Coordinates of C-alpha atoms and ligand atoms in Angstrom, one line a residue:
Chain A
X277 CA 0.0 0.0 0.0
X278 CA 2.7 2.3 0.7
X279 CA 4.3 2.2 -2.8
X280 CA 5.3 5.5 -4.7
X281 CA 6.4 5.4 -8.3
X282 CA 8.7 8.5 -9.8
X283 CA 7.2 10.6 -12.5
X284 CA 8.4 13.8 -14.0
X285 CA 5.9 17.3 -14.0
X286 CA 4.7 18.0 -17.4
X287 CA 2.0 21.1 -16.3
X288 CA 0.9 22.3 -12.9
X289 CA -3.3 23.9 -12.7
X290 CA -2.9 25.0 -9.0
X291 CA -2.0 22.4 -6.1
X292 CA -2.6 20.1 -9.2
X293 CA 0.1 18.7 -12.1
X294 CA 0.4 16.5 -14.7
X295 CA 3.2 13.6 -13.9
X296 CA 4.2 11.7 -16.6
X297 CA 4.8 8.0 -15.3
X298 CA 6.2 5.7 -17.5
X299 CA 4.5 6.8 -20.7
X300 CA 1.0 7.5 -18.5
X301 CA -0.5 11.0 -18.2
X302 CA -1.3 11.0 -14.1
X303 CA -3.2 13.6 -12.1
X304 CA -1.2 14.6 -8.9
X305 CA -1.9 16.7 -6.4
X306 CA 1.7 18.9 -5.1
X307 CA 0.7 20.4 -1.8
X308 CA 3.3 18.7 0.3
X309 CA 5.8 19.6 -2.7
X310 CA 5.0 23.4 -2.9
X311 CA 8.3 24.1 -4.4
X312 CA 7.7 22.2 -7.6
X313 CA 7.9 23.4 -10.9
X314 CA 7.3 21.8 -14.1
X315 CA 10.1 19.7 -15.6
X316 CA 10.7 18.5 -11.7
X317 CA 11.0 15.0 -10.9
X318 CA 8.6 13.7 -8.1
X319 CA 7.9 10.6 -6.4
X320 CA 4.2 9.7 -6.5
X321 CA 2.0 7.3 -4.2
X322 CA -2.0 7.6 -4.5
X323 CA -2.5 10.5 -6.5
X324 CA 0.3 12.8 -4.5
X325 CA 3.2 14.3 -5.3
X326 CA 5.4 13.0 -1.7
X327 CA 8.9 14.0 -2.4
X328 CA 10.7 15.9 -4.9
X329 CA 14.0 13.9 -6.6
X330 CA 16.5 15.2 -8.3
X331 CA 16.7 13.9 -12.1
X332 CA 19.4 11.3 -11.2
X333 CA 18.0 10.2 -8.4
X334 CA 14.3 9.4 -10.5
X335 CA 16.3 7.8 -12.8
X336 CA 18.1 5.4 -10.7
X337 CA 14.8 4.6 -8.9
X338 CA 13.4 3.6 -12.8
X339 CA 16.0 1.4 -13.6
X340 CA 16.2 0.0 -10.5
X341 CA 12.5 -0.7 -11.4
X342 CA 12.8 -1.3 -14.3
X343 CA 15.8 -3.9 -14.9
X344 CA 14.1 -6.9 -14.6
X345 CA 17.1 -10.1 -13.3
X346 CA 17.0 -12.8 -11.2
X347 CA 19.3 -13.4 -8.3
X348 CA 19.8 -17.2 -9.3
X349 CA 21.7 -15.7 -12.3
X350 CA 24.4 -14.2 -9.8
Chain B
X151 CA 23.1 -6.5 -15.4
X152 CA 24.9 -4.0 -13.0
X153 CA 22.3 -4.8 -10.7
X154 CA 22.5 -8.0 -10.5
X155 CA 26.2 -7.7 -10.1
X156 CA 26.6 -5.2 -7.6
X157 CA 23.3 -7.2 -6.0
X158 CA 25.6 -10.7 -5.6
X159 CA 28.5 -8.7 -4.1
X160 CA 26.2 -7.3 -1.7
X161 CA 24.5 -10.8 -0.8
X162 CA 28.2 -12.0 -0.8
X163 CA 29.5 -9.4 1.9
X164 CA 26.0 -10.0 4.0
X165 CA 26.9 -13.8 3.9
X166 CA 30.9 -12.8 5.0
X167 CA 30.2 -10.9 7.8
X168 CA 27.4 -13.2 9.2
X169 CA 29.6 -15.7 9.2
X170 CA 32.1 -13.8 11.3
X171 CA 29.9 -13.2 14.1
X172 CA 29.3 -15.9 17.2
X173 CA 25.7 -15.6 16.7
X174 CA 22.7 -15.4 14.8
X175 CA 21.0 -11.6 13.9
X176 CA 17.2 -11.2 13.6
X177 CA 16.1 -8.8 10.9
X178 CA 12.9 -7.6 11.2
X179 CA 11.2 -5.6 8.6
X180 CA 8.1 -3.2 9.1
X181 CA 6.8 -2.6 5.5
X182 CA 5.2 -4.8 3.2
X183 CA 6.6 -3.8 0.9
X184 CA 9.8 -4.9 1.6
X185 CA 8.1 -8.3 2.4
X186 CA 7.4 -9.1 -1.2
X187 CA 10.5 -7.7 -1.8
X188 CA 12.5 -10.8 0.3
X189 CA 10.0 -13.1 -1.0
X190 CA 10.0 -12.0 -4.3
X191 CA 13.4 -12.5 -4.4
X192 CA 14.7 -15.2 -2.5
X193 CA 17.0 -13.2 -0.3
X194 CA 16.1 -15.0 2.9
X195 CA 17.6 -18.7 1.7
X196 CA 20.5 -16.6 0.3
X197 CA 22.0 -14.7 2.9
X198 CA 23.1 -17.9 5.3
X199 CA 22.6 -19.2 8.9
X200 CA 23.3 -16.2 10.7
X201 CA 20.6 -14.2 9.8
X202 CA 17.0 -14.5 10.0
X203 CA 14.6 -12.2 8.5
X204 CA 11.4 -11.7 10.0
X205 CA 8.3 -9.9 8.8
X206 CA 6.7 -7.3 11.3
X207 CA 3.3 -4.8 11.1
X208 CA 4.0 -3.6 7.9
X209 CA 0.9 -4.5 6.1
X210 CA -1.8 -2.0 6.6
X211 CA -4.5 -4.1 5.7
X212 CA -3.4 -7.1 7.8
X213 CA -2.7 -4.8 11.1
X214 CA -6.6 -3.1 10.8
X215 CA -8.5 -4.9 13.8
X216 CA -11.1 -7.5 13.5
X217 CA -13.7 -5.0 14.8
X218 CA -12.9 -2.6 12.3
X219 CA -13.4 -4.4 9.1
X220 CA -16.3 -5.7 10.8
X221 CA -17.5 -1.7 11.4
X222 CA -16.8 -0.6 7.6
X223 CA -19.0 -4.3 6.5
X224 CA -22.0 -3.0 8.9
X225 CA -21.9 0.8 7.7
X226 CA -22.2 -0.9 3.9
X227 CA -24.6 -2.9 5.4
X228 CA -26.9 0.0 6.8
X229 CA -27.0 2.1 3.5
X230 CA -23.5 4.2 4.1
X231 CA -21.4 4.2 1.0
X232 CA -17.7 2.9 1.9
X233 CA -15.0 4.1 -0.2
X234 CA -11.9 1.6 0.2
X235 CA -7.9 1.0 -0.7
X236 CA -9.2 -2.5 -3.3
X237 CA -6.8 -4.3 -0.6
X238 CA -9.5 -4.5 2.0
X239 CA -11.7 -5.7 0.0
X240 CA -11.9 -9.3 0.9
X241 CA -10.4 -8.9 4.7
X242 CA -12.6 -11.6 5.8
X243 CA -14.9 -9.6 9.0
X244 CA -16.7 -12.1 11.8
X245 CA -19.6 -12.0 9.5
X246 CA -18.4 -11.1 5.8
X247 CA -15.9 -9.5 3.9
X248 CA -17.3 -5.8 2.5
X249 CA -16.7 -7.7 -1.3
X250 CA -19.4 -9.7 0.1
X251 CA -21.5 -6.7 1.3
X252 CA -20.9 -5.6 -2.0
X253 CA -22.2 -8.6 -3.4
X254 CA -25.4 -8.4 -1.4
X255 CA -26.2 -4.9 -2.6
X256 CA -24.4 -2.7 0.0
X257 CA -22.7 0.3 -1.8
X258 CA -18.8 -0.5 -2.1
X259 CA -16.6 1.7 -4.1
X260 CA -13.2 0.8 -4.6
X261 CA -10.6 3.7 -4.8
X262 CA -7.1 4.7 -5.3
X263 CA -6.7 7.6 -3.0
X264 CA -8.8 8.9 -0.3
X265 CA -8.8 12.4 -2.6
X266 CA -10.6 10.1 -4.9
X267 CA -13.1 9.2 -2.4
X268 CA -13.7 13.3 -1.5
X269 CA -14.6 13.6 -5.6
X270 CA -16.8 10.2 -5.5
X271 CA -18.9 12.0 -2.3
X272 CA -18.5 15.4 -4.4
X273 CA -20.5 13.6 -7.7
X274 CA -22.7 11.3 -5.2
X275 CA -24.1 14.2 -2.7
X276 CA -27.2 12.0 -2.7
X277 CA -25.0 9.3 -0.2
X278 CA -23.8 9.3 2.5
X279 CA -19.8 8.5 2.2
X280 CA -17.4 7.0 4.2
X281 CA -13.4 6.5 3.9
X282 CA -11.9 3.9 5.5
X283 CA -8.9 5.4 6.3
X284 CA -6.6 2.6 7.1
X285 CA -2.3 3.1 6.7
X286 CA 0.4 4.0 7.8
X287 CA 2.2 8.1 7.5
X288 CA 2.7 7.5 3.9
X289 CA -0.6 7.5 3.2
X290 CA -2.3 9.5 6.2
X291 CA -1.2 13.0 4.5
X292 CA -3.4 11.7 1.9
X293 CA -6.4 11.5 3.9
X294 CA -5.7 15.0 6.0
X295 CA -5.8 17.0 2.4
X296 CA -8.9 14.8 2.0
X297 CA -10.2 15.9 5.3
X298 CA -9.2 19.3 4.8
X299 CA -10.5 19.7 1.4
X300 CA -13.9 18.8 2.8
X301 CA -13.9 21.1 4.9
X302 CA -14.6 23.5 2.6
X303 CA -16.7 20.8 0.1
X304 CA -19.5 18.2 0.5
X305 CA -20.9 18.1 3.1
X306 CA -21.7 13.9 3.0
X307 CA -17.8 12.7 3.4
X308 CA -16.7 11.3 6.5
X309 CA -14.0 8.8 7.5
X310 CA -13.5 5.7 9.3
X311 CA -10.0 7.0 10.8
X312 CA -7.5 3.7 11.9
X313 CA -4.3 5.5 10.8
X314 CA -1.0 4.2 12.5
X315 CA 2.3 5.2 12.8
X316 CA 4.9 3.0 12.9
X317 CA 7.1 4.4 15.7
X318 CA 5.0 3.3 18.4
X319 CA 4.5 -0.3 17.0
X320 CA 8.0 -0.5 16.6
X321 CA 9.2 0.4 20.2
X322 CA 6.3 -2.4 21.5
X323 CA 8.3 -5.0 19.8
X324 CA 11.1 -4.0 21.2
X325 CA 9.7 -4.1 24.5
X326 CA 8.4 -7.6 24.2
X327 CA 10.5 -10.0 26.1
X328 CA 9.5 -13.4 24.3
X329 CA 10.5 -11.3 21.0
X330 CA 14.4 -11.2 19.6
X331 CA 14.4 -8.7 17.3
X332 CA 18.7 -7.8 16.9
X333 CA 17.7 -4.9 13.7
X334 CA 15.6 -3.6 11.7
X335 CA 15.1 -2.7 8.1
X336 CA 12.7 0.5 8.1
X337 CA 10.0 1.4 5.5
X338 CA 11.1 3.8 2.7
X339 CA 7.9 5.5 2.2
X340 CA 6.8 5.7 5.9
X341 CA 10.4 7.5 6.1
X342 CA 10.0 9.8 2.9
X343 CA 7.1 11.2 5.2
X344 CA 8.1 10.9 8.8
X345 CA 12.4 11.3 7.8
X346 CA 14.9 9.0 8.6
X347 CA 15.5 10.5 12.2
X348 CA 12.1 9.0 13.3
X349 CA 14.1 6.2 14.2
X350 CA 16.6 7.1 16.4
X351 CA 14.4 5.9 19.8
X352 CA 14.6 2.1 18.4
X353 CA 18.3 2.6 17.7
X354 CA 18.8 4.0 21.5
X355 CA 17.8 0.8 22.4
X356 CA 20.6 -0.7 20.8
X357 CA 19.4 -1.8 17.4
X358 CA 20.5 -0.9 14.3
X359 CA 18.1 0.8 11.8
X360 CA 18.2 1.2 8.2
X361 CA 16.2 2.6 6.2
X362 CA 15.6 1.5 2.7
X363 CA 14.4 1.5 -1.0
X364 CA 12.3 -1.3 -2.4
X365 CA 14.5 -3.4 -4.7
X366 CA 16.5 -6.2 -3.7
X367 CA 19.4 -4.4 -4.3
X368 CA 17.8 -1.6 -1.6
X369 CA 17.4 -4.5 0.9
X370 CA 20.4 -6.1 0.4
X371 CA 22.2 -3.3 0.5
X372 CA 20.7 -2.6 3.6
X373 CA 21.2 -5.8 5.3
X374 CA 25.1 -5.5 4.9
X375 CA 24.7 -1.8 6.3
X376 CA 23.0 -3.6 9.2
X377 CA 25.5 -6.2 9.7
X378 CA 28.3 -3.9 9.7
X379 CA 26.7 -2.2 12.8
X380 CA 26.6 -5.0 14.0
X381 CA 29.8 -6.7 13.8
X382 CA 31.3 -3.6 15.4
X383 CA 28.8 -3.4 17.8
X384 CA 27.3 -0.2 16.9
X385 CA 23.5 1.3 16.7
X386 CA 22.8 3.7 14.6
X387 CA 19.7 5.0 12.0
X388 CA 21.2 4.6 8.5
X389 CA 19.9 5.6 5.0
X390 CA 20.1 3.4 2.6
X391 CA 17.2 5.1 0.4
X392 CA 18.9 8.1 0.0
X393 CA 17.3 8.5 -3.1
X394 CA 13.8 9.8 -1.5
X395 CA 14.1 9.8 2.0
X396 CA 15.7 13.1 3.9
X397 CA 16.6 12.6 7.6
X398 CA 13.7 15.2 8.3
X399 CA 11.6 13.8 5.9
X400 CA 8.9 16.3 4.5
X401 CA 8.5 19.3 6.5
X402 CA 5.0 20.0 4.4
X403 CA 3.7 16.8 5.2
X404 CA 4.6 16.8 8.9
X405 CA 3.1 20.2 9.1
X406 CA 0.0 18.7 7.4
X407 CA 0.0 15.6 9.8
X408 CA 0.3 17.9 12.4
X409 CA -2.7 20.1 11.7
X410 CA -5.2 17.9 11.1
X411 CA -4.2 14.9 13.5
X412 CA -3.2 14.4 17.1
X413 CA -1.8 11.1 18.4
X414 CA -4.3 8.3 20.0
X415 CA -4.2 4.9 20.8
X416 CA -4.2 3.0 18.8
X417 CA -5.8 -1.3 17.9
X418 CA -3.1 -3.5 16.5
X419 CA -4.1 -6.4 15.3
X420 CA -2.0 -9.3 17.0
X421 CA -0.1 -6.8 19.1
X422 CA -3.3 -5.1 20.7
X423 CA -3.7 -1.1 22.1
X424 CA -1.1 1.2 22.0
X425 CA -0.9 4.4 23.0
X426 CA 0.2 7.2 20.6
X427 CA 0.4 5.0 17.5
X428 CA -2.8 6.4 15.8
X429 CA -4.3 9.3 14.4
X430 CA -7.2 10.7 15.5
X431 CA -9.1 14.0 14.0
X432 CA -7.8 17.0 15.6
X433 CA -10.6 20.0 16.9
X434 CA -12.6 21.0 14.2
X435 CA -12.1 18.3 11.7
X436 CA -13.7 15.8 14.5
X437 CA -16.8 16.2 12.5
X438 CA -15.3 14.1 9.7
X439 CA -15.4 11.2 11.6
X440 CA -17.4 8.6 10.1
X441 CA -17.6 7.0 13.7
X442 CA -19.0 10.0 15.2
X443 CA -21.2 11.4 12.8
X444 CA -23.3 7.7 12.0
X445 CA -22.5 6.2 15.8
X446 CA -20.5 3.4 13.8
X447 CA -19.2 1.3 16.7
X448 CA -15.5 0.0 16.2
X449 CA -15.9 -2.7 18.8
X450 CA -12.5 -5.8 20.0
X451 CA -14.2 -8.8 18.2
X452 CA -12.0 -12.0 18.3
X453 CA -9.9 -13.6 15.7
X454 CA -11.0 -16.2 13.5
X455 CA -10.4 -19.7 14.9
X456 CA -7.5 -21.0 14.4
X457 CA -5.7 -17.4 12.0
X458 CA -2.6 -17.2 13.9
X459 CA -2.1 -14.1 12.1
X460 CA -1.7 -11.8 15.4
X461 CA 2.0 -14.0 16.3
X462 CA 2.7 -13.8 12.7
X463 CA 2.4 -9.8 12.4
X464 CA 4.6 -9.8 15.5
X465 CA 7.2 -11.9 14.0
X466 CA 6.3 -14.5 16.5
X467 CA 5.8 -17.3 14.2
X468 CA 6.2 -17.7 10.4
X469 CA 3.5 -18.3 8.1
X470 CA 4.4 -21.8 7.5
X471 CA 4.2 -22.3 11.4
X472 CA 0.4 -22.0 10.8
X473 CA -1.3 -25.4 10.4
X474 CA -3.7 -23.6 8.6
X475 CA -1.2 -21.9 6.2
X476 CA -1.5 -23.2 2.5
X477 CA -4.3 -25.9 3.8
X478 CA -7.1 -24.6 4.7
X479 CA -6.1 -20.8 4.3
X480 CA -5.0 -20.1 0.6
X481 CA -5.2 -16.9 -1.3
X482 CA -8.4 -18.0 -3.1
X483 CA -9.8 -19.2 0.5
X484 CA -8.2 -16.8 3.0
X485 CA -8.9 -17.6 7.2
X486 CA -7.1 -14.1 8.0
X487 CA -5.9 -11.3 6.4
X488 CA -1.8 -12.1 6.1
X489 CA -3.1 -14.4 3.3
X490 CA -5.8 -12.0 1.5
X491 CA -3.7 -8.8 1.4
X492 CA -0.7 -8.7 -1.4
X493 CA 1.7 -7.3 1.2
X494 CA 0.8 -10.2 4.0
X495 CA 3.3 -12.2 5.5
X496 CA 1.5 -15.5 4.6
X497 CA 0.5 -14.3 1.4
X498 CA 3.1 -13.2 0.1
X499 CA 5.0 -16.5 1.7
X500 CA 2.4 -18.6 0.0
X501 CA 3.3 -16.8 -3.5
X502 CA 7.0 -17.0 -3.1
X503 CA 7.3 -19.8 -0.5
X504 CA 9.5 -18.2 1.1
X505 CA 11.1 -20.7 3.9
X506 CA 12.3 -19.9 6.8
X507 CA 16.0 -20.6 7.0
Ligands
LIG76 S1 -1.9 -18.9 7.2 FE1 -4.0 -18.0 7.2 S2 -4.9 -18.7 9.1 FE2 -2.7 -19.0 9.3 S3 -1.9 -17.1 10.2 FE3 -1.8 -16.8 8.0 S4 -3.7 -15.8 7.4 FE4 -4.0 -16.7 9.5

């Protein structure tokens, strides 16, 4: 219950943005990330913006996520 | 396949220094997250004799009392709409799950975030809607811009409030003598929220505590940070998840927390009351509570026979200590809820099949 994906901020309507995760358009609310600005990496979990990244720290996060091994190759 | 590299060194240097050490370390880890993450994995059969990683409280779902699942089926049941995380869905109550209120007719709306369930009340002002507001800090903020947001909005949202932090839970098992726990690996999300310097009470006590991320690579990583302590006989809060967690954690969050909330006790399931480990509405924003507002009792009903999930979420057992585990409790025939949730102990052990080393 407690996971939070990263996403990047494509547009910001008030205490609301558009995070691009993965591909997907998400709605996001950024109240407990009032210093965000569009282009800004954040990490998301149910519909709100938790913590701001830096770019390389997102990134790391994704690939982490995203390189799929097995630990009976190693 | 860096990962998987640097992933084997790391399960190599875990495996080193346990076997250094005169005796065996007990792991425990609060999130259940990470649990699937072990499972998942297979890092518990890899790591050697040494050390034994146990699951604590860490799935929301699975630590929500008897009474209170049992409270959200009877509110469906008397014409309330309840808004849930899907997770709870099938939580069997003393009675029914709410997926079987559901099925009778009861109104039971599945949602994704408790801002969700303010715009489902918002379109619905002919119902009468409740939140069950079940989690931990991560997603409690959630449910106070949901509260707060009402405030101002429709005036037919209210919310079953059994928010817990995990502080409180974790200094209980500390505190319990028939309970070894040597270390423990701390939630990364709880921590983006609440910062890594929550923890520094458990490590006064002379356990090491590391946060971390969510991958294996996170918790192994983690594990070797714990060791290391531990072999040089230190206790200290460490960061692993660096990547999203500050020591302070999120200053507009806290603030949020803060505002709305004020500490209560606090039902565990399996561990019972404790004092300060929930979240109750704070002043004014008393008159969200679902509890008040409909005179929805939350009452101590017993387990089901025979669930031994209460040792379970303590890390007293392990699922396969059950006789009921993977007879006649399965996923598609749950007794309790460490089998029905994704993030339970015996669930996610019956998935993996995780043994216990
Ligand atoms: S295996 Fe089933 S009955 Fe046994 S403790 Fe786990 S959830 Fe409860």
């Amino acid at each position: 219950m407690c996971l939070a994906v990263p996403g990047q901020i494509k547009s910001i309507e008030g205490e609301t943005a558009l995070v691009d995760i993965a591909g997907n358009g998400i709605r996001a609310m950024i109240a407990l990330v009032p210093e965000a600005s569009v282009g800004d990496w954040v990490l998301v979990h149910a519909g709100l913006a938790v913590t701001l990244l830096s770019e390389e720290e997102a990134r790391e996060t994704l690939e982490l996520m995203q390189e799929k091994y097995s630990i009976e190759d190693s | 396949m860096k990962t998987a590299e640097a992933l084997s060194q790391e399960i190599a240097a875990c495996r080193s220094i346990a076997e250094s050490l005169d005796r065996r370390v007990t792991v425990m880890e609060v999130c259940g997250t990470h649990t699937v993450a072990i499972c998942r994995s297979g890092l518990a059969d890899l790591l050697g004799e040494n050390i034994r990683l146990v699951s604590g409280p860490g799935c929301p779902v699975c630590v929500s009392s008897q009474g209170y699942i049992d409270a959200a089926v009877a509110a469906a049941r008397a014409g309330l709409t309840v808004t849930t995380y899907g997770d709870m869905l099938r939580v069997p109550g003393s009675d029914m799950p709410l997926a079987a209120a559901r099925g009778e007719g009861a109104r039971v709306v599945t949602v994704y975030s408790a801002l969700e369930a303010l715009y489902y009340a918002e379109a619905h002002p002919d119902e009468d809607v409740v939140f069950a507001a079940v989690g931990f800090e991560t997603t409690a903020p959630a449910t106070a811009l949901a509260v707060k947001a009402a405030a101002g909005g429709p005036a037919n949202f209210t919310a079953l409030f059994s928010h817990k932090r995990i502080l409180p839970a974790m200094m209980a098992l500390v505190a319990a003598e028939d309970l070894q726990i040597d270390a423990f690996l701390c939630p990364g999300h709880v921590s983006v929220i609440v910062g890594s310097e929550e923890y520094e009470p458990v490590a006064a006590t002379g356990r090491p505590c590391v946060v971390a991320g969510f991958e294996p690579l996170d918790v192994a990583r983690a594990l070797r940070m714990i060791l290391e302590q531990v072999r040089s006989g230190e206790a200290r809060v460490e960061n692993e998840y660096t990547r999203a967690v500050r020591p302070g954690g999120n200053p507009a969050a806290k603030r949020l927390l803060e505002e709305v909330f004020e500490p209560a006790q606090e039902y565990w399931r399996g561990i019972g009351m404790i004092s300060e480990s929930g979240l109750a509405p704070r002043g004014g924003f008393r008159r969200f509570d679902a509890a008040e507002r409909h005179g929805i009792d939350i009452k101590e009903v017993p387990e089901p026979a025979g669930c031994r999930c209460g040792e379970v979420i303590r890390g007293a057992i392990d699922p396969e200590d059950c006789a009921l585990f993977a007879d006649r409790c399965r996923p598609t025939s749950p007794v309790g809820p460490c089998m029905v949730s994704r993030e339970g102990s015996c669930g996610a052990h019956y998935r993996y099949s995780r043994r216990p080393a």
